[in-house]
Coordinates of C-alpha atoms and ligand atoms in Angstrom, one line a residue:
M272 CA 27.9 -104.9 80.2
R273 CA 30.6 -106.2 77.9
S274 CA 34.1 -106.4 79.4
S275 CA 36.9 -105.0 77.2
R276 CA 40.5 -106.0 77.5
I277 CA 43.5 -104.6 75.7
E278 CA 46.8 -106.4 75.3
V279 CA 49.7 -104.4 76.9
S280 CA 53.2 -106.0 76.7
G281 CA 51.6 -109.4 76.4
V282 CA 49.3 -108.8 79.3
L283 CA 45.5 -108.6 79.0
V284 CA 44.2 -105.6 80.9
S285 CA 40.6 -104.5 81.4
T286 CA 39.8 -101.0 80.3
D287 CA 36.7 -101.0 82.4
H288 CA 35.8 -99.8 85.8
Y289 CA 35.6 -102.1 88.7
I290 CA 32.4 -101.3 90.7
D291 CA 30.7 -103.6 93.1
G292 CA 32.8 -106.5 92.1
Q293 CA 31.9 -106.3 88.4
R294 CA 33.6 -104.8 85.4
V295 CA 31.6 -101.9 84.1
S296 CA 32.2 -100.1 80.8
S297 CA 31.3 -96.5 79.9
S298 CA 29.8 -95.0 76.8
E299 CA 32.7 -92.5 76.9
T300 CA 36.4 -93.3 76.8
F301 CA 39.6 -91.5 76.8
E302 CA 42.7 -92.4 74.8
L303 CA 45.7 -93.9 76.6
L304 CA 49.3 -93.4 75.2
S305 CA 52.5 -95.2 76.1
P306 CA 55.2 -92.8 77.2
I307 CA 57.8 -94.9 75.4
D308 CA 56.8 -94.4 71.8
Q309 CA 53.4 -92.6 72.0
Q310 CA 51.6 -95.7 70.7
V311 CA 47.9 -95.8 71.6
L312 CA 47.5 -98.4 74.2
G313 CA 43.7 -98.4 74.2
N314 CA 40.6 -96.5 75.1
I315 CA 39.7 -96.4 78.8
S316 CA 36.3 -96.1 80.2
E317 CA 35.6 -92.6 81.6
G318 CA 33.9 -92.4 84.9
L319 CA 30.5 -90.6 84.3
D320 CA 28.2 -89.5 87.0
E321 CA 26.4 -92.9 86.9
H322 CA 29.7 -94.7 87.6
V323 CA 30.6 -92.4 90.5
E324 CA 27.1 -92.9 92.0
A325 CA 27.3 -96.7 91.6
A326 CA 30.8 -96.8 93.2
I327 CA 29.7 -94.6 96.2
R328 CA 26.6 -96.8 96.7
S329 CA 28.5 -100.0 96.5
A330 CA 31.2 -98.8 98.9
N331 CA 28.6 -97.6 101.3
S332 CA 26.7 -100.9 101.2
A333 CA 29.8 -102.9 101.7
F334 CA 30.9 -100.8 104.6
P335 CA 28.8 -102.2 107.5
S336 CA 29.9 -105.7 107.1
W337 CA 33.6 -105.0 106.1
S338 CA 33.9 -102.5 109.1
S339 CA 32.4 -104.8 111.6
M340 CA 34.6 -107.7 110.7
S341 CA 37.6 -108.3 113.0
A342 CA 40.9 -106.9 111.9
A343 CA 42.1 -110.6 111.9
D344 CA 39.4 -111.6 109.5
R345 CA 40.1 -108.6 107.3
K346 CA 43.8 -109.7 107.4
V347 CA 42.9 -113.1 105.9
Y348 CA 41.4 -111.3 102.9
L349 CA 44.2 -108.7 102.7
D350 CA 46.9 -111.4 102.8
R351 CA 45.2 -113.2 99.9
F352 CA 45.1 -109.8 98.1
A353 CA 48.9 -109.4 98.5
D354 CA 49.4 -113.0 97.4
E355 CA 47.4 -112.2 94.2
I356 CA 49.5 -109.2 93.5
G357 CA 52.6 -111.3 94.0
K358 CA 51.3 -114.0 91.6
R359 CA 50.9 -111.3 89.0
S360 CA 54.2 -109.6 89.7
D361 CA 55.5 -110.0 86.1
E362 CA 52.2 -108.5 84.7
F363 CA 52.3 -105.6 87.0
C364 CA 55.9 -104.9 86.0
R365 CA 55.4 -105.1 82.3
V366 CA 52.2 -103.1 82.3
E367 CA 53.4 -100.2 84.5
S368 CA 56.6 -100.0 82.6
T369 CA 54.7 -99.6 79.3
D370 CA 51.9 -97.6 80.7
A371 CA 53.8 -95.1 83.1
G372 CA 57.3 -95.6 81.8
L373 CA 58.7 -96.8 85.1
L374 CA 61.9 -98.9 84.9
L375 CA 61.1 -102.6 84.6
S376 CA 64.0 -103.4 87.0
R377 CA 62.7 -101.0 89.7
M378 CA 59.2 -102.4 89.3
R379 CA 60.4 -105.9 89.8
H380 CA 62.9 -105.3 92.7
G381 CA 61.3 -102.2 94.4
V382 CA 57.7 -101.4 93.5
V383 CA 55.9 -104.7 93.3
P384 CA 57.5 -106.2 96.6
R385 CA 56.6 -102.8 98.2
A386 CA 53.0 -102.8 96.9
M387 CA 52.6 -106.3 98.5
L388 CA 54.2 -105.1 101.8
N389 CA 51.9 -102.1 101.8
I390 CA 48.9 -104.4 102.0
R391 CA 50.4 -107.0 104.4
W392 CA 52.1 -104.6 106.8
F393 CA 49.1 -102.5 107.5
A394 CA 46.8 -105.6 107.8
E395 CA 49.3 -106.9 110.5
H396 CA 49.4 -103.6 112.3
A397 CA 45.7 -103.1 112.3
L398 CA 45.4 -106.1 114.6
D399 CA 46.3 -104.0 117.7
L400 CA 44.6 -100.9 116.5
Q401 CA 41.4 -101.1 118.5
N402 CA 41.0 -100.3 122.1
R403 CA 44.4 -98.8 123.0
P404 CA 44.0 -98.2 126.8
I405 CA 45.0 -95.2 128.7
E406 CA 44.7 -95.7 132.5
T407 CA 44.2 -92.8 134.8
E408 CA 43.4 -92.5 138.5
Q409 CA 39.8 -91.9 137.6
A410 CA 39.1 -94.0 134.6
H411 CA 39.9 -96.6 132.0
H412 CA 39.9 -94.9 128.6
R413 CA 39.5 -97.3 125.8
V414 CA 40.8 -95.3 122.7
R415 CA 39.1 -96.9 119.7
H416 CA 40.2 -96.4 116.1
D417 CA 36.9 -96.9 114.2
P418 CA 36.8 -97.0 110.4
A419 CA 35.7 -93.7 108.9
G420 CA 33.6 -95.0 106.0
V421 CA 34.1 -94.6 102.3
V422 CA 37.6 -93.5 101.4
V423 CA 38.4 -91.8 97.9
I424 CA 41.9 -92.5 96.9
I425 CA 43.3 -90.3 94.0
T426 CA 46.9 -90.9 92.8
P427 CA 49.2 -89.4 90.1
W428 CA 50.9 -91.2 87.2
N429 CA 54.4 -91.2 88.4
S430 CA 54.0 -94.4 90.5
P431 CA 50.5 -95.5 90.4
L432 CA 50.8 -99.0 91.9
L433 CA 52.9 -98.0 94.7
L434 CA 50.9 -94.9 95.7
S435 CA 47.6 -96.7 95.4
T436 CA 48.6 -99.6 97.7
W437 CA 50.3 -97.2 100.1
K438 CA 46.8 -95.8 100.8
L439 CA 44.7 -98.9 100.2
G440 CA 46.7 -100.9 102.7
P441 CA 45.8 -98.9 105.8
A442 CA 42.4 -97.6 104.6
L443 CA 41.2 -101.3 104.0
A444 CA 43.0 -102.8 107.0
A445 CA 41.3 -100.2 109.3
G446 CA 37.9 -101.3 108.0
N447 CA 37.1 -98.7 105.4
T448 CA 35.8 -99.3 101.9
C449 CA 37.5 -97.6 99.0
I450 CA 37.1 -96.0 95.7
V451 CA 40.3 -95.4 93.7
K452 CA 40.4 -92.9 90.9
P453 CA 43.6 -93.8 89.0
P454 CA 45.7 -91.4 87.0
E455 CA 44.3 -90.8 83.5
W456 CA 47.9 -91.0 82.1
A457 CA 48.6 -94.3 83.6
P458 CA 45.6 -96.1 84.8
L459 CA 46.3 -99.7 83.9
T460 CA 48.0 -101.2 87.0
C461 CA 45.0 -100.1 89.1
S462 CA 42.9 -102.1 86.8
L463 CA 45.1 -105.1 87.4
L464 CA 44.8 -104.4 91.2
A465 CA 41.1 -104.9 90.7
D466 CA 41.8 -108.3 89.1
A467 CA 43.9 -109.2 92.1
A468 CA 41.3 -108.1 94.6
D469 CA 38.6 -110.2 92.7
A470 CA 40.8 -113.2 92.7
A471 CA 41.4 -112.7 96.5
G472 CA 37.7 -112.8 97.0
L473 CA 37.5 -109.3 98.5
P474 CA 33.8 -108.8 99.3
Q475 CA 32.1 -106.8 96.5
G476 CA 32.1 -103.0 97.1
V477 CA 35.1 -103.1 99.4
L478 CA 37.4 -101.9 96.6
N479 CA 36.0 -99.9 93.7
I480 CA 38.1 -98.5 90.7
V481 CA 36.6 -95.7 88.8
Q482 CA 38.7 -94.5 86.0
G483 CA 38.5 -91.1 84.4
T484 CA 39.9 -87.7 84.1
G485 CA 40.5 -85.5 87.2
G486 CA 38.3 -82.6 86.3
K487 CA 35.3 -84.8 85.6
T488 CA 35.4 -88.2 87.5
G489 CA 37.8 -87.1 90.3
A490 CA 36.1 -83.8 91.0
K491 CA 32.6 -85.6 91.2
L492 CA 34.0 -88.1 93.7
V493 CA 35.7 -85.7 96.0
S494 CA 32.7 -83.4 96.1
D495 CA 30.2 -86.0 97.3
P496 CA 29.0 -85.6 100.9
R497 CA 28.7 -89.4 101.4
I498 CA 32.4 -89.9 101.5
A499 CA 34.4 -90.0 104.7
R500 CA 38.0 -89.3 103.7
V501 CA 40.0 -88.2 100.5
S502 CA 43.6 -89.3 100.4
F503 CA 45.3 -87.5 97.5
T504 CA 48.7 -87.5 96.0
G505 CA 49.4 -85.0 93.2
S506 CA 50.0 -81.4 92.5
V507 CA 49.4 -78.3 94.5
P508 CA 46.8 -76.7 92.2
T509 CA 44.7 -79.9 92.2
A510 CA 45.1 -80.2 96.0
K511 CA 43.7 -76.7 96.4
W512 CA 40.7 -77.5 94.3
I513 CA 40.1 -80.8 96.3
A514 CA 40.6 -79.3 99.6
Q515 CA 37.9 -76.8 98.8
A516 CA 35.5 -79.3 97.4
A517 CA 35.9 -81.8 100.3
G518 CA 36.0 -78.9 102.7
A519 CA 32.5 -77.8 101.7
N520 CA 31.3 -81.2 103.3
L521 CA 33.9 -81.1 106.1
V522 CA 35.6 -84.2 104.8
P523 CA 39.1 -84.5 105.9
C524 CA 41.8 -84.7 103.3
S525 CA 45.3 -86.0 103.4
L526 CA 47.4 -84.2 100.7
E527 CA 50.8 -85.5 99.6
L528 CA 52.1 -82.9 97.1
G529 CA 55.0 -81.6 95.1
G530 CA 58.4 -80.7 96.2
K531 CA 61.5 -78.6 95.4
S532 CA 63.8 -80.3 97.8
P533 CA 67.3 -79.3 98.5
F534 CA 70.3 -81.6 98.0
I535 CA 72.9 -80.1 100.3
V536 CA 76.6 -80.9 99.9
L537 CA 78.7 -79.6 102.9
E538 CA 82.4 -78.8 102.7
D539 CA 83.2 -82.0 104.7
A540 CA 81.0 -84.3 102.4
D541 CA 82.1 -87.5 100.8
L542 CA 82.0 -85.9 97.4
D543 CA 82.0 -89.3 95.5
G544 CA 79.2 -90.6 97.6
A545 CA 77.2 -87.3 97.2
A546 CA 77.7 -87.3 93.4
A547 CA 76.7 -90.9 93.0
T548 CA 73.5 -90.2 95.0
G549 CA 73.1 -86.9 93.1
A550 CA 72.8 -88.9 89.8
L551 CA 70.0 -90.9 91.4
M552 CA 67.8 -87.7 91.2
Y553 CA 67.4 -88.5 87.5
R554 CA 65.6 -91.8 88.3
N555 CA 62.2 -92.0 86.7
A556 CA 63.4 -89.1 84.5
G557 CA 63.0 -86.9 87.5
Q558 CA 59.4 -87.6 87.9
V559 CA 59.8 -88.2 91.6
C560 CA 58.2 -85.9 94.2
L561 CA 60.9 -86.5 96.8
A562 CA 63.9 -86.1 94.6
G563 CA 66.4 -83.4 95.7
T564 CA 66.2 -81.1 92.7
R565 CA 68.1 -78.0 94.1
F566 CA 71.7 -78.7 94.6
L567 CA 73.3 -76.5 97.3
V568 CA 77.0 -77.0 97.3
H569 CA 79.7 -75.4 99.5
E570 CA 81.6 -73.0 97.3
R571 CA 85.0 -74.6 98.2
V572 CA 84.0 -78.0 96.9
A573 CA 81.5 -77.0 94.2
E574 CA 84.0 -77.5 91.2
A575 CA 85.1 -80.9 92.5
F576 CA 81.6 -82.0 93.1
V577 CA 80.4 -80.9 89.7
A578 CA 83.3 -82.9 88.1
R579 CA 82.3 -86.1 89.9
M580 CA 78.6 -85.8 89.3
R581 CA 79.3 -85.1 85.6
E582 CA 81.0 -88.5 85.4
H583 CA 78.2 -90.3 87.0
V584 CA 75.6 -88.6 84.8
K585 CA 77.6 -89.4 81.6
Q586 CA 77.3 -93.1 82.5
L587 CA 73.5 -93.1 83.0
A588 CA 71.9 -95.6 80.6
I589 CA 68.9 -93.7 78.9
G590 CA 66.5 -95.8 77.0
D591 CA 63.5 -98.1 77.0
P592 CA 62.3 -98.8 80.5
R593 CA 61.4 -102.3 79.6
D594 CA 65.2 -103.0 79.1
E595 CA 66.5 -104.1 82.4
S596 CA 69.7 -102.1 82.0
T597 CA 67.9 -98.8 81.5
E598 CA 68.4 -96.2 84.3
V599 CA 66.5 -93.3 82.9
G600 CA 63.3 -93.7 80.9
P601 CA 60.8 -91.5 79.2
I602 CA 58.6 -88.5 80.3
I603 CA 55.0 -89.5 80.7
H604 CA 53.3 -87.3 78.1
P605 CA 53.9 -84.9 75.3
R606 CA 52.3 -82.1 77.4
Q607 CA 54.7 -83.0 80.3
I608 CA 57.9 -82.9 78.2
E609 CA 56.8 -79.6 76.6
R610 CA 56.4 -78.2 80.1
V611 CA 59.9 -79.5 81.1
E612 CA 61.4 -78.0 78.0
G613 CA 59.7 -74.7 78.6
F614 CA 61.1 -74.4 82.2
V615 CA 64.7 -75.0 80.8
Q616 CA 64.4 -72.5 77.9
R617 CA 63.0 -69.8 80.1
A618 CA 65.7 -70.4 82.7
V619 CA 68.5 -70.2 80.0
A620 CA 66.8 -67.1 78.5
A621 CA 66.9 -65.6 82.0
G622 CA 70.6 -66.1 82.2
A623 CA 71.1 -69.7 83.6
E624 CA 74.1 -71.7 82.5
L625 CA 73.8 -75.4 81.4
L626 CA 76.3 -77.5 83.1
W627 CA 75.0 -80.5 81.1
G628 CA 71.8 -81.5 79.1
G629 CA 69.3 -78.9 78.3
S630 CA 67.3 -80.5 75.4
R631 CA 65.4 -83.6 74.3
H632 CA 67.4 -86.8 74.1
P633 CA 67.9 -88.5 70.7
F634 CA 66.5 -91.8 72.0
G635 CA 63.0 -90.7 71.4
A636 CA 60.5 -87.9 71.4
Q637 CA 59.6 -88.4 75.0
Y638 CA 63.1 -88.4 76.4
F639 CA 64.8 -85.4 77.8
Q640 CA 68.6 -85.2 78.7
P641 CA 69.6 -85.2 82.4
T642 CA 70.1 -81.5 82.8
M643 CA 71.9 -79.2 85.4
L644 CA 71.5 -75.5 85.4
T645 CA 73.7 -73.1 87.4
N646 CA 74.0 -69.3 87.7
V647 CA 70.5 -69.2 88.9
K648 CA 69.0 -66.9 91.6
Q649 CA 66.8 -67.9 94.5
G650 CA 63.9 -66.0 93.1
D651 CA 64.1 -67.5 89.7
E652 CA 61.1 -69.7 88.4
I653 CA 63.5 -72.7 87.9
V654 CA 64.5 -72.5 91.6
Q655 CA 61.0 -71.9 93.0
N656 CA 58.8 -74.2 90.9
E657 CA 58.6 -77.9 90.6
V658 CA 59.7 -79.1 87.1
F659 CA 58.9 -82.8 87.5
G660 CA 61.4 -83.8 85.0
P661 CA 65.2 -84.6 84.8
V662 CA 66.2 -80.9 85.5
L663 CA 68.2 -79.8 88.5
T664 CA 69.7 -76.6 89.6
L665 CA 73.0 -75.9 91.4
Q666 CA 73.7 -73.0 93.7
T667 CA 76.7 -72.4 96.1
F668 CA 76.8 -71.3 99.6
A669 CA 79.6 -69.9 101.9
D670 CA 78.5 -71.3 105.3
D671 CA 75.8 -73.4 107.0
S672 CA 73.5 -70.6 107.7
E673 CA 73.4 -69.6 104.1
A674 CA 72.8 -73.2 103.1
I675 CA 69.8 -73.5 105.4
E676 CA 68.4 -70.1 104.2
L677 CA 68.6 -71.3 100.6
A678 CA 67.2 -74.7 101.5
N679 CA 64.2 -73.1 103.2
G680 CA 63.7 -70.4 100.6
T681 CA 60.8 -71.8 98.6
D682 CA 57.2 -72.4 99.2
Y683 CA 57.7 -76.2 99.2
G684 CA 58.8 -78.4 102.1
L685 CA 58.6 -82.1 101.1
G686 CA 62.0 -83.6 101.6
G687 CA 65.7 -83.0 101.4
V688 CA 69.2 -84.7 101.2
C689 CA 72.2 -83.6 103.3
Y690 CA 75.7 -84.9 102.6
G691 CA 78.5 -84.1 105.1
E692 CA 80.4 -85.4 108.2
T693 CA 77.5 -87.2 109.9
A694 CA 77.1 -85.0 113.1
H695 CA 77.4 -81.8 111.0
A696 CA 75.1 -83.0 108.3
T697 CA 72.5 -84.1 110.9
D698 CA 72.7 -80.8 112.6
V699 CA 72.1 -79.0 109.3
A700 CA 69.4 -81.4 108.3
E701 CA 67.5 -80.7 111.5
R702 CA 67.3 -77.0 110.6
V703 CA 65.9 -77.5 107.2
R704 CA 62.1 -77.2 107.2
T705 CA 60.7 -80.2 105.4
G706 CA 58.6 -83.3 106.2
F707 CA 61.7 -85.6 106.0
I708 CA 65.3 -85.4 105.1
W709 CA 67.9 -88.0 104.4
V710 CA 71.5 -87.7 105.9
N711 CA 74.1 -89.1 103.6
S712 CA 71.6 -91.3 101.9
F713 CA 68.4 -91.1 99.9
G714 CA 65.1 -92.8 99.6
I715 CA 65.2 -94.9 102.8
R716 CA 61.6 -95.3 103.7
D717 CA 60.0 -97.5 106.4
L718 CA 56.3 -98.1 106.7
N719 CA 56.5 -97.3 110.5
A720 CA 57.7 -93.9 109.6
P721 CA 55.7 -90.7 108.9
F722 CA 55.7 -89.4 105.3
G723 CA 54.4 -86.0 104.1
G724 CA 55.3 -82.4 103.5
I725 CA 55.0 -79.0 105.1
K726 CA 54.1 -75.7 103.6
R727 CA 52.9 -76.2 99.9
S728 CA 54.1 -79.8 99.9
G729 CA 51.0 -81.1 101.8
I730 CA 48.9 -81.4 104.7
G731 CA 48.9 -84.4 107.1
R732 CA 51.1 -87.5 107.4
E733 CA 50.7 -91.1 106.2
G734 CA 52.7 -94.1 107.1
G735 CA 52.6 -96.3 110.3
D736 CA 50.2 -95.0 112.9
W737 CA 49.8 -91.7 111.1
S738 CA 47.9 -93.6 108.3
F739 CA 45.5 -95.2 110.8
E740 CA 45.0 -91.8 112.5
F741 CA 43.9 -90.3 109.2
F742 CA 41.7 -93.3 108.0
C743 CA 40.0 -93.8 111.4
D744 CA 37.6 -92.0 113.7
V745 CA 39.3 -91.9 117.0
K746 CA 37.0 -92.3 119.9
D747 CA 37.6 -92.2 123.6
V748 CA 35.3 -94.6 125.6
V749 CA 35.6 -93.6 129.2
V750 CA 34.8 -96.0 132.0
P751 CA 35.2 -94.6 135.6
K752 CA 37.1 -96.7 138.0
K753 CA 34.8 -95.7 141.0
P754 CA 31.0 -95.4 140.9
F755 CA 30.3 -92.0 139.4
R756 CA 28.1 -89.6 141.4
A757 CA 26.6 -86.7 139.4
S758 CA 27.3 -83.3 140.7
F759 CA 27.1 -79.8 139.2
S760 CA 30.4 -78.9 140.8
H761 CA 32.1 -82.0 139.2
R762 CA 34.5 -81.0 136.5
Ligands
NAD878 P1 47.7 -83.9 89.3 O1 47.4 -83.1 90.5 O2 47.6 -83.2 88.0 O3 46.8 -85.2 89.2 C1 46.8 -86.2 90.3 C2 45.5 -86.9 90.3 O4 44.5 -86.0 90.5 C3 45.2 -87.5 89.0 O5 44.6 -88.7 89.2 C4 44.2 -86.5 88.4 O6 43.2 -87.1 87.5 C5 43.4 -86.1 89.7 N1 42.7 -84.9 89.7 C6 43.0 -83.7 88.8 N2 42.1 -82.8 89.0 C7 41.2 -83.2 89.9 C8 40.1 -82.7 90.4 N3 39.6 -81.5 90.2 N4 39.4 -83.4 91.4 C9 39.9 -84.6 91.7 N5 41.0 -85.3 91.2 C10 41.6 -84.6 90.3 O7 49.2 -84.4 89.5 P2 50.1 -85.2 88.4 O8 50.6 -84.4 87.4 O9 49.4 -86.4 88.0 O10 51.3 -85.8 89.4 C11 52.4 -85.0 89.6 C12 52.4 -84.3 90.9 O11 52.2 -85.3 92.0 C13 53.7 -83.6 91.2 O12 53.4 -82.3 91.8 C14 54.4 -84.5 92.3 O13 55.3 -83.8 93.1 C15 53.1 -84.9 93.0 N6 53.5 -86.2 93.8 C16 53.6 -86.1 95.1 C17 53.9 -87.3 95.9 C18 54.0 -87.3 97.4 O14 54.0 -88.3 98.0 N7 54.2 -86.0 98.0 C19 54.2 -88.5 95.2 C20 54.1 -88.5 93.9 C21 53.8 -87.3 93.2

């Protein structure tokens, strides 16, 4: 079929699927808007049943040879894949900035280097994955990590390149074949990933990209009994749906979901440091799952902290994400900014007080002012539910136990931040129930470390060995050290 390409910020991007090493267009498309100015970027091929079927067949056919290749041989391909991402760095930056509204500067210095590392690091670490020995008196246990099969990867719009490669790296390195369903509000960098994979010579069918909306294409993919794993990042309602659909076939899912993470400022905190980090919570216009969005500040330092943070927030450069000096960009879609606005209006109507922000920003229709609400109660919607926009709340506490109670008082349990004297802050951090928490810092992530949430923030861990545990079938091959004599009394 004809390949269609659109020009986005000077880069030609295919709007077609990538199935079995070929570009495939669809008779149905969906319209893609830029969050910056709501310009139509193009019409994207929608994944129909026939495309899902073709991708699953292709990934299944590619599996025997890709999975039986040595990890070292796969690493050769995957290093080339990372190289090809690197060669297209500027294209990835420009396209994701226009398509998803991510800051160009962050794409250049953070996301693209990390995307390359996601592929390289897991390819390297897969080399010693097989045959981890356990020696006992009785036997040699050769614990194998065998690739599971066809992996479906579903990602959200708030960081499509980073999140797709975070899952693709370990899944491919371990010997699985993959089908990625990119987010419909920002699918274009996944399309560029297909170009990079193609140029790297990845065997056909090893990586397939099927675009489409969640309820149609995504739902069809995750319900198919021929798939072996679903790795999903997104919202809680979608995760519940996916878990049921995949669960019907007993297909394991890794679910990385939303958050309502606490940002705790203890009485002995460095208030300037905490306030500067606090302003970072507006990065990506607050569309960051791991942001600390509930500020819990000791009552004796609350006023001083608010004054300092207000100064940092005033200085934030709000504007076009393609401008290297911008610090806060747009909200992805008209539906999302309406949602954000609705949260703020309902909170104010319920008695919350605005410390700053509260409405749309004059820069453009898709921009919302960095906002902080106080005079909120623990049971309020604004405290309990994820806004996924530049909207934070502030509550005060009198002592550590109250801080911890407030921190733990939502259904979410993704991350957290705790500022205070290091030993004190570490002690408090250890008592907060989340998947991870940063002490006197924010956003430090290492590929060796586990990542994921508890409670409604997710099921499972990815990162380091945890990724391999998920994407592999673990098998214990037991070889006795002495000749084995069969006996009914033998345990
Ligand atoms: P979403 O759940 O609406 O969509 C995520 C993806 O799921 C999209 O690709 C969508 O097309 C697909 N999808 C939707 N319905 C589906 C279905 N029935 N079957 C299969 N796929 C389906 O989430 P979103 O609004 O795109 O993203 C924002 C959410 O993602 C927030 O809750 C945020 O906290 C979360 N998130 C979590 C992490 C993390 O690592 N924990 C990282 C980033 C974002």
